[in-house]
XYZ file of C-alpha atoms in Angstrom:
584
model
C -0.981 -14.261 29.459
C -3.623 -12.668 31.726
C -1.016 -12.307 34.472
C 1.416 -10.664 32.058
C -1.314 -8.246 30.981
C -2.269 -7.328 34.545
C 1.346 -6.875 35.660
C 2.095 -4.662 32.676
C -0.930 -2.490 33.395
C -0.023 -2.042 37.046
C 3.517 -1.016 36.140
C 2.536 1.515 33.505
C -0.889 2.909 34.384
C 0.382 5.610 36.776
C 3.010 6.873 34.335
C 0.460 6.693 31.532
C -2.042 8.904 33.339
C 0.643 11.408 34.346
C 2.486 11.670 31.053
C -0.137 10.620 28.445
C 0.695 10.803 24.783
C 0.740 14.313 23.321
C -1.933 13.230 20.885
C -3.731 16.567 20.507
C -0.776 18.863 19.906
C -0.735 18.481 16.146
C -4.279 19.671 15.616
C -4.870 21.851 18.684
C -1.814 24.090 18.308
C -1.155 26.186 15.223
C 2.416 25.635 14.026
C 4.603 28.723 14.399
C 5.447 30.815 11.383
C 9.078 31.137 10.354
C 10.656 34.257 11.801
C 14.007 35.717 12.679
C 13.954 33.693 15.909
C 13.313 30.422 14.061
C 16.045 29.687 11.487
C 14.988 28.242 8.153
C 16.547 24.739 8.276
C 15.857 24.024 4.612
C 17.658 27.142 3.413
C 20.550 26.730 5.852
C 21.239 23.201 4.586
C 21.023 24.257 0.952
C 18.465 21.576 0.018
C 15.566 22.325 -2.325
C 12.132 21.515 -0.822
C 11.303 19.388 -3.886
C 13.952 16.859 -2.824
C 11.939 16.287 0.348
C 8.582 16.196 -1.468
C 9.496 13.907 -4.365
C 10.523 10.272 -4.480
C 14.298 10.193 -4.981
C 15.361 6.687 -3.978
C 14.944 4.773 -7.228
C 13.305 4.461 -10.655
C 10.648 2.284 -12.283
C 11.209 0.431 -15.537
C 7.537 0.732 -16.464
C 4.631 2.969 -15.438
C 7.174 5.323 -13.872
C 5.132 8.511 -14.098
C 2.229 6.862 -12.271
C 4.479 5.351 -9.603
C 6.268 8.655 -9.001
C 2.962 10.504 -8.721
C 1.769 8.090 -6.030
C 4.864 8.890 -3.969
C 5.046 12.668 -4.423
C 3.844 14.412 -1.279
C 3.909 18.227 -1.616
C 4.009 19.034 2.097
C 5.298 22.268 3.644
C 8.854 21.258 4.496
C 9.775 24.473 6.299
C 6.633 24.346 8.437
C 7.367 20.789 9.555
C 10.959 21.549 10.549
C 9.882 24.778 12.221
C 7.405 22.805 14.294
C 10.151 20.416 15.366
C 12.323 23.371 16.427
C 9.432 24.862 18.358
C 8.480 21.615 20.110
C 12.004 20.782 21.263
C 13.430 24.273 21.690
C 16.410 23.657 19.413
C 17.378 24.329 15.801
C 17.324 21.655 13.114
C 20.957 21.323 12.019
C 20.915 18.186 9.877
C 18.357 16.026 8.048
C 19.031 12.577 6.603
C 16.314 11.365 4.229
C 15.343 7.674 4.361
C 12.674 6.620 1.916
C 10.466 3.583 1.502
C 7.733 2.847 -1.006
C 4.987 4.187 1.270
C 6.577 6.877 3.440
C 9.320 9.468 3.634
C 11.366 9.276 6.808
C 13.815 11.916 7.985
C 16.429 11.451 10.698
C 16.444 14.943 12.207
C 19.366 16.159 14.304
C 18.864 19.182 16.567
C 21.378 21.704 17.851
C 20.888 20.200 21.318
C 22.354 16.927 20.064
C 19.007 15.131 20.131
C 17.964 13.034 17.127
C 14.438 11.988 16.217
C 12.526 10.522 13.297
C 10.007 12.553 11.289
C 7.900 10.384 9.011
C 5.600 11.720 6.305
C 2.927 9.485 4.803
C 2.595 9.114 1.028
C -0.957 8.859 -0.284
C -0.296 5.307 -1.506
C 0.323 4.130 2.074
C -3.337 3.806 2.977
C -6.513 5.702 3.842
C -6.362 9.338 4.867
C -6.505 9.805 8.649
C -7.054 6.138 9.565
C -3.575 4.998 8.490
C -1.763 7.422 10.778
C -4.319 7.465 13.598
C -4.291 3.684 13.866
C -0.508 3.404 13.722
C -0.024 5.947 16.499
C -2.618 4.319 18.764
C -1.124 0.884 18.081
C 2.400 2.061 18.910
C 1.182 3.695 22.103
C -0.738 0.575 23.137
C 2.199 -1.739 22.420
C 4.653 0.498 24.245
C 2.628 1.548 27.286
C 0.216 -1.329 27.850
C 2.237 -4.299 26.608
C 5.685 -2.943 27.484
C 7.125 -3.638 24.041
C 10.240 -1.905 22.630
C 8.356 0.444 20.314
C 9.408 4.055 19.577
C 7.757 6.749 21.657
C 5.590 9.128 19.644
C 6.300 12.798 20.433
C 3.817 14.495 18.124
C 1.593 13.543 15.194
C -1.223 14.587 12.930
C -3.548 12.555 10.742
C -5.333 15.639 9.364
C -3.235 16.924 6.472
C -5.715 19.655 5.579
C -5.882 21.079 9.113
C -2.350 21.047 10.551
C -0.539 23.623 8.421
C 1.927 21.010 7.126
C -0.152 19.668 4.249
C 0.676 16.076 5.180
C 0.076 13.364 7.734
C 3.150 12.959 9.898
C 4.565 11.296 13.004
C 7.465 12.600 15.088
C 8.935 9.727 17.057
C 11.867 8.527 19.069
C 14.928 7.274 17.216
C 15.224 3.578 18.052
C 18.215 2.347 20.039
C 20.477 -0.330 18.609
C 21.237 -1.276 15.024
C 19.067 -2.659 12.264
C 19.135 -6.428 12.135
C 19.863 -6.213 8.401
C 23.336 -4.851 9.168
C 24.425 -7.686 11.477
C 22.324 -10.796 10.766
C 24.675 -12.511 8.325
C 27.681 -12.055 10.592
C 26.108 -13.399 13.794
C 27.272 -16.693 15.250
C 24.711 -19.553 15.269
C 24.213 -19.270 19.037
C 23.613 -15.518 18.736
C 21.048 -16.064 15.990
C 19.266 -18.634 18.142
C 19.110 -16.292 21.127
C 17.927 -13.457 18.914
C 15.077 -15.596 17.577
C 14.120 -16.467 21.157
C 14.209 -12.767 22.050
C 11.974 -11.953 19.090
C 9.496 -14.681 20.023
C 9.342 -13.472 23.632
C 8.776 -9.898 22.456
C 6.009 -10.853 20.042
C 4.234 -13.040 22.603
C 3.173 -9.880 24.397
C 0.897 -9.170 21.442
C -0.909 -12.434 22.154
C -1.623 -11.473 25.773
C -4.623 -9.281 24.934
C -7.006 -10.881 22.409
C -9.613 -8.389 21.222
C -13.356 -8.820 20.848
C -13.490 -7.670 17.216
C -11.338 -7.651 14.105
C -10.259 -4.211 12.874
C -7.860 -1.348 13.511
C -6.863 -0.131 16.980
C -7.566 3.575 17.555
C -8.136 6.235 20.135
C -11.879 6.684 20.497
C -11.527 10.377 19.677
C -10.371 9.467 16.158
C -13.269 7.181 15.163
C -16.967 8.073 14.793
C -19.036 6.424 17.520
C -21.014 4.278 15.076
C -17.774 2.738 13.760
C -16.442 1.782 17.209
C -16.801 -1.784 18.463
C -18.838 -1.900 21.666
C -16.150 -3.871 23.507
C -12.354 -3.962 23.363
C -11.290 -7.343 24.731
C -12.531 -10.838 23.992
C -11.774 -12.016 27.532
C -14.471 -10.970 30.064
C -11.916 -10.453 32.861
C -9.856 -8.117 30.696
C -12.974 -6.292 29.514
C -13.920 -5.712 33.159
C -10.647 -3.785 33.567
C -11.146 -1.832 30.362
C -11.405 1.461 32.268
C -7.612 1.398 32.531
C -7.364 1.556 28.724
C -10.590 3.439 28.175
C -9.293 5.663 25.385
C -8.771 2.752 22.959
C -11.283 1.083 20.659
C -11.442 -1.250 17.677
C -12.607 0.517 14.524
C -12.374 0.162 10.722
C -9.394 -1.650 9.265
C -6.487 0.540 8.103
C -5.339 -2.147 5.628
C -4.554 -0.603 2.212
C -6.473 -3.234 0.252
C -9.776 -1.770 1.464
C -8.974 1.706 0.127
C -6.534 1.518 -2.805
C -7.508 2.845 -6.224
C -11.236 3.642 -6.272
C -12.089 1.433 -3.289
C -11.890 4.409 -0.954
C -15.061 5.800 -2.592
C -17.057 2.573 -2.294
C -19.674 1.925 0.367
C -18.211 -1.371 1.593
C -17.773 -3.164 4.894
C -14.414 -2.176 6.423
C -15.142 -3.430 9.907
C -14.960 -3.755 12.770
C -15.978 -7.400 12.345
C -17.247 -9.596 15.167
C -16.289 -12.962 13.646
C -13.716 -14.525 11.341
C -16.504 -15.306 8.909
C -17.556 -11.660 8.724
C -14.011 -10.600 7.882
C -13.461 -13.362 5.313
C -16.710 -12.487 3.542
C -15.813 -8.774 3.439
C -12.819 -9.532 1.204
C -15.128 -10.863 -1.493
C -17.775 -8.151 -1.179
C -15.046 -5.507 -1.401
C -13.651 -6.915 -4.638
C -17.098 -7.576 -6.095
C -18.015 -3.924 -5.605
C -14.777 -2.696 -7.173
C -14.896 -5.067 -10.159
C -18.518 -4.185 -10.836
C -17.788 -0.448 -11.011
C -14.101 0.213 -11.664
C -12.213 -2.829 -12.960
C -9.485 -1.682 -15.339
C -5.660 -1.749 -15.518
C -4.045 0.575 -12.967
C -0.647 1.600 -11.617
C -0.509 -1.378 -9.270
C -0.728 -3.798 -12.178
C 2.358 -4.994 -13.970
C 3.156 -7.493 -16.708
C 4.438 -10.048 -14.212
C 1.199 -10.255 -12.249
C -1.166 -9.832 -15.194
C -0.368 -13.165 -16.839
C -3.417 -15.376 -16.984
C -5.782 -12.561 -15.970
C -7.658 -12.256 -19.271
C -10.872 -13.525 -17.662
C -14.026 -11.440 -17.863
C -15.500 -9.526 -14.955
C -18.307 -12.089 -14.812
C -15.791 -14.904 -14.238
C -14.185 -12.994 -11.383
C -17.551 -12.279 -9.778
C -18.589 -15.928 -10.091
C -15.400 -17.113 -8.382
C -15.838 -14.581 -5.574
C -19.410 -15.731 -5.047
C -18.151 -19.302 -4.738
C -15.517 -18.140 -2.267
C -18.204 -16.562 -0.086
C -20.139 -19.816 -0.137
C -17.088 -21.569 1.282
C -16.362 -19.031 4.031
C -17.970 -21.159 6.803
C -15.671 -24.030 5.830
C -12.544 -21.901 5.385
C -12.787 -20.386 8.871
C -11.427 -22.444 11.792
C -14.121 -24.487 13.566
C -15.664 -22.717 16.542
C -15.653 -25.894 18.616
C -11.886 -26.434 18.488
C -8.625 -24.567 18.163
C -10.110 -21.459 19.756
C -6.772 -19.667 19.801
C -6.722 -19.660 16.018
C -9.872 -17.524 15.833
C -8.675 -14.976 18.399
C -8.309 -11.366 17.250
C -4.723 -10.258 17.863
C -2.395 -7.463 16.817
C 0.618 -8.573 14.798
C 3.438 -6.671 13.113
C 2.580 -6.572 9.384
C 6.128 -6.474 7.959
C 8.757 -7.955 10.231
C 11.759 -7.738 7.912
C 15.346 -7.208 9.047
C 15.056 -3.469 8.409
C 12.230 -3.135 10.943
C 13.927 -5.085 13.739
C 16.569 -3.317 15.843
C 18.947 -5.221 18.088
C 21.269 -4.304 20.917
C 24.888 -5.258 20.439
C 27.649 -5.500 23.009
C 30.769 -7.579 23.454
C 29.659 -9.175 26.712
C 26.056 -10.143 25.902
C 24.020 -11.930 23.266
C 22.071 -9.601 20.939
C 18.501 -8.836 21.982
C 15.607 -7.151 20.241
C 15.793 -3.467 21.181
C 13.099 -2.066 18.917
C 10.377 -2.858 16.394
C 9.492 -0.080 13.953
C 7.023 0.556 11.098
C 3.638 -0.478 12.489
C 1.771 1.085 9.585
C -1.170 -1.084 8.512
C -1.133 -3.118 11.730
C -4.575 -4.356 12.744
C -6.264 -6.857 15.036
C -7.202 -9.910 12.993
C -7.656 -13.699 13.196
C -4.534 -15.224 14.726
C -4.353 -18.103 12.252
C -4.041 -15.534 9.441
C -1.972 -12.953 11.298
C 0.892 -15.022 12.662
C 3.503 -15.710 10.007
C 7.143 -16.668 9.792
C 9.393 -13.603 9.307
C 10.877 -13.667 5.813
C 14.461 -13.684 7.089
C 13.790 -16.980 8.916
C 11.866 -18.704 6.154
C 13.583 -21.689 4.547
C 12.049 -22.813 1.267
C 12.903 -26.452 1.932
C 10.888 -26.678 5.144
C 7.340 -27.983 5.137
C 4.805 -26.620 7.585
C 2.255 -28.371 9.733
C 1.502 -29.524 13.242
C 3.594 -32.688 13.266
C 6.912 -31.727 11.734
C 10.169 -33.033 13.173
C 13.350 -31.149 13.910
C 15.867 -31.092 11.053
C 18.691 -33.614 11.350
C 22.329 -33.292 10.335
C 22.855 -34.696 6.813
C 24.195 -38.296 6.931
C 27.817 -38.826 5.991
C 28.712 -35.222 6.740
C 32.112 -36.111 8.172
C 33.173 -37.778 4.930
C 32.536 -34.683 2.824
C 34.934 -31.917 1.874
C 35.343 -28.971 4.214
C 33.513 -26.685 1.797
C 30.602 -29.119 1.442
C 30.381 -29.449 5.218
C 30.245 -25.668 5.591
C 27.451 -25.321 3.019
C 25.368 -28.169 4.450
C 25.779 -27.058 8.064
C 24.831 -23.481 7.165
C 21.694 -24.838 5.527
C 21.010 -27.095 8.529
C 21.283 -24.170 10.952
C 18.914 -22.093 8.808
C 16.396 -24.950 8.943
C 16.740 -25.120 12.721
C 15.986 -21.400 13.095
C 12.932 -21.790 10.865
C 11.679 -24.676 13.012
C 12.548 -22.948 16.304
C 10.330 -19.984 15.467
C 7.589 -22.233 14.133
C 7.525 -24.454 17.227
C 7.663 -21.618 19.748
C 5.368 -19.149 18.034
C 3.215 -20.514 15.233
C 2.129 -24.073 15.978
C -0.311 -23.256 18.819
C -2.229 -21.107 16.327
C -2.152 -23.481 13.369
C -5.380 -25.106 12.209
C -6.046 -28.342 10.407
C -5.535 -28.008 6.645
C -3.906 -24.652 7.349
C -2.753 -23.882 3.806
C -6.030 -25.051 2.291
C -7.905 -22.645 4.582
C -5.611 -19.643 4.248
C -4.577 -19.565 0.580
C -8.081 -18.710 -0.752
C -8.340 -15.903 1.813
C -4.989 -14.431 0.818
C -5.668 -14.430 -2.923
C -9.401 -13.653 -3.101
C -8.698 -9.924 -2.886
C -6.280 -9.888 -5.837
C -7.996 -11.773 -8.648
C -8.200 -8.783 -10.969
C -4.519 -8.046 -10.528
C -3.148 -11.592 -10.486
C -5.749 -13.568 -12.406
C -8.760 -15.562 -11.260
C -7.307 -19.013 -11.982
C -5.338 -19.312 -8.690
C -8.541 -18.669 -6.725
C -10.479 -21.246 -8.751
C -7.829 -23.869 -8.073
C -7.610 -22.980 -4.375
C -11.384 -23.237 -4.004
C -11.370 -26.629 -5.666
C -8.731 -27.820 -3.187
C -10.804 -26.463 -0.300
C -13.936 -28.276 -1.449
C -12.062 -31.552 -1.599
C -10.195 -31.165 1.705
C -12.600 -29.426 4.090
C -15.748 -30.968 5.566
C -18.969 -29.052 5.265
C -19.672 -26.856 8.255
C -23.089 -25.429 9.088
C -23.147 -21.665 8.780
C -23.309 -19.953 12.167
C -23.294 -16.303 11.171
C -26.506 -14.351 10.753
C -28.201 -14.655 7.377
C -27.815 -11.585 5.176
C -29.235 -10.483 1.836
C -26.038 -11.537 0.092
C -26.367 -15.016 1.611
C -29.799 -15.374 0.026
C -28.387 -14.395 -3.356
C -25.497 -16.832 -2.921
C -27.917 -19.666 -2.213
C -29.170 -19.357 -5.786
C -25.642 -19.574 -7.236
C -24.139 -22.913 -8.290
C -22.273 -24.526 -5.411
C -18.582 -25.258 -5.897
C -18.178 -28.886 -6.822
C -15.126 -31.057 -6.359
C -16.024 -32.772 -9.592
C -16.384 -29.711 -11.812
C -17.312 -30.118 -15.459
C -14.267 -28.293 -16.809
C -11.498 -29.771 -14.696
C -9.391 -30.686 -17.725
C -9.749 -27.196 -19.168
C -8.819 -25.683 -15.811
C -5.722 -27.840 -15.482
C -4.659 -27.017 -19.036
C -5.112 -23.336 -18.236
C -3.053 -23.848 -15.098
C -0.219 -25.338 -17.152
C -0.176 -22.312 -19.452
C -0.378 -20.002 -16.454
C 2.590 -21.685 -14.764
C 4.647 -21.668 -17.974
C 4.074 -17.942 -18.396
C 5.012 -17.196 -14.808
C 8.138 -19.338 -14.965
C 9.282 -17.331 -17.977
C 8.385 -13.972 -16.421
C 10.141 -14.906 -13.177
C 13.223 -15.798 -15.183
C 13.122 -12.334 -16.790
C 12.548 -10.648 -13.432
C 15.430 -12.439 -11.716
C 17.798 -12.089 -14.684
C 17.459 -8.302 -14.642
C 17.013 -7.952 -10.841
C 13.623 -6.271 -11.254
C 11.820 -5.552 -7.983
C 8.153 -4.961 -7.189
C 6.304 -2.960 -9.860
C 9.532 -2.594 -11.860
C 11.518 -0.696 -9.226
C 15.287 -0.545 -9.674
C 18.250 1.468 -8.417
C 18.520 4.825 -10.151
C 22.141 4.106 -11.065
C 21.162 0.898 -12.865
C 18.075 2.288 -14.619
C 19.506 3.310 -18.008
C 21.565 0.143 -18.433
C 18.644 -2.119 -17.524
C 16.380 -0.297 -19.957
C 18.926 -0.782 -22.712
C 19.491 -4.455 -21.850
C 15.756 -5.168 -21.825
C 15.309 -3.497 -25.208
C 18.197 -5.515 -26.649
C 16.805 -8.825 -25.380
C 13.295 -8.006 -26.576
C 14.543 -7.656 -30.144
C 16.005 -11.170 -29.974
C 12.921 -12.950 -28.604
C 11.348 -15.781 -30.554
C 8.184 -14.464 -32.296
C 6.201 -17.442 -30.985
C 7.160 -16.555 -27.414
C 6.106 -12.956 -27.981
C 2.750 -14.017 -29.404
C 2.092 -16.497 -26.592
C 2.915 -14.043 -23.835
C 0.838 -11.296 -25.422
C -2.113 -13.695 -25.520
C -1.666 -14.604 -21.848
C -1.348 -11.045 -20.553
C -4.337 -8.798 -19.941
C -2.347 -5.573 -20.199
C -1.433 -3.684 -23.404
C 2.231 -4.634 -22.998
C 3.876 -7.514 -21.174
C 7.565 -6.684 -21.653
C 8.979 -4.879 -18.575
C 10.652 -2.013 -20.431
C 7.285 -0.716 -21.701
C 4.477 0.968 -19.803
C 1.633 -1.463 -19.207
C -1.089 1.149 -18.746
C-alpha cells in the first residue's frame, strides 16, 4: 500500500502543482451579470425557474409539506447558468434535471458540444459549507493523489451567501461510461465477477493512506485552525512526505447526523477524533444533548420507524449512558487487528446509480467512475467498510471463517427452470462472498456484529425507539470481555461511573423480551403495509402513483380491525401511525 501511495504521488504531483484545482474561483470572482452578450438560458429553454428550485421528482404520502420544504432551494438559476457560460466560453443550450433526495443535479450541454454536471445542494443534505467543502476536497484527493476514477471538479462554492448564486454548488466533469444500474442485470456471470474484482481494486486505493484522525477531509483554507488535526496520516513515513499534500487536513465530520434538525445549533463534539473510542462516545453525547433540549417529532420521523418509541427522554438518556460505559469494549482491541481501527475514507453510498462502468464488445466491463461522495469521511475501517447493497445476499452469513457457497445437491435432476433459479441464486452468493473475501475480511473484528450494531443504532433511538439499543447492549455485555479504558478520563466519564453498570442479568429481562415481541409484531405489520403499497423512505412515491396510493390506503384503513388500530396506536409515539396521514 505504501508503494502504491508513493508511486501515485510521483505520477501526479507535477501535474497537480501546475494545474491545481480551481478552488478559489467561486468566491474570488464575482459572477457576471446577464447582458446582451450572455444569453438567458432559462428564458431560451422556456422553463420556469421554480422548476429548478423546487423538488419535482416525486411526492410524499405523509408530511409532504415538510419534506418539500426541506428540498426547496431558491437559488438564482440564471446566475448559475450565466457563470457556466462565462467559465467555458459557450452558451448553455440544454439542461436535463436529475434529482435525488439531497441534491439537484443538472446535466448541462453547451453550444461547444461539451457536457458537464452542475449540482446544487439542498439544505437537508448536511451542514452549510462543510458538506460541499469536504466533498470537493475528497474528490480532489481521490482523483489526484490516489488516482481513482472520480469526476474532475471545475468550479465550486460552499458559501451560498457570498457567491451570488444563493446556493452551494459544484460544477464537475460528466462521468464516462454508463451507470451500473442500467446494465447489471443483463451482464454474464463472468462479466459480473470481473466487475466486482475491478470495484475491489478501485476501492483498495482508499485503504492505501490511513489517516491519523477520524473526521472529514478538507482543504486547510476551509477549516478554522483550531478544528484541524495536527497530522494527516497515521503512518510516520507517509506523514514525513505530507508536504506533497500540504493543503489537506482532517477536520470536523460532514456526516448529516451531527447537524440535522436542531443539532447544528448544539455545542457538541464533531471531531476530528484521535481514537475510535472518542468517535464512538461522541455519538452518545450528541444524542444526549439533542434529547435533553429538543426531543420532539420532526419531519424525519414516520409511522414506520416510530413503533416502539414511546419511551421517555429519561429512558433514552439512561440507555445512552450505558452505551458510553461500554465504548471501551465495543471498540476493537488496540493490541490486535490494528487494521480495523485505522481511519480510512470510504464511499458512503455505493449503489448501482453511483458506479459507472465502461462497456465495449471486446473487453470485460470495468469501473470507469464513482460519483456522489457527499458525506464521505475518514472513519474506523471496521465500521466504514461494508458490502455494497447490490452484492448483498440475505441468505449469506458473515464472519471470518465462512466457506464458499456450493452448488445445490441434486441440481442435475431438477427441472430446467429450477436449475436456472438455483444457479442464479448460487452465483449471487458467490459474488457476495468474493467481495467479502477480497475486501472486508481483513478488516473484520471478533464479534463484529455485536460490536457494530450498538454503534449504528445509538444515534437513532429517538427516531426508531430505544428498545433495539437496550437489546444490543445486553448482547454486547454477554459477548464481549471487559477491556480497561485507555482513553483520557473526562468529566462525563466521572458522571458515568456513578451510573448503574449494564448487567447481563438485568432485573427486567422478561419485560424487555415481551416488549421486544410487541415491537417485532408491530414492525412486521408495518413492513407488510410498506411493501404492499410500495412505500419508500419517509413515504416517498412516484408522482403518477400518488393519488391512487392515497385512495387505496384510505380504503384499507376503513377496513382495519379495531383491535389492530388500537394496538398500533398504543405502540406508536406519533399522533398518527397510518401512512396516509401526516404524523407531525
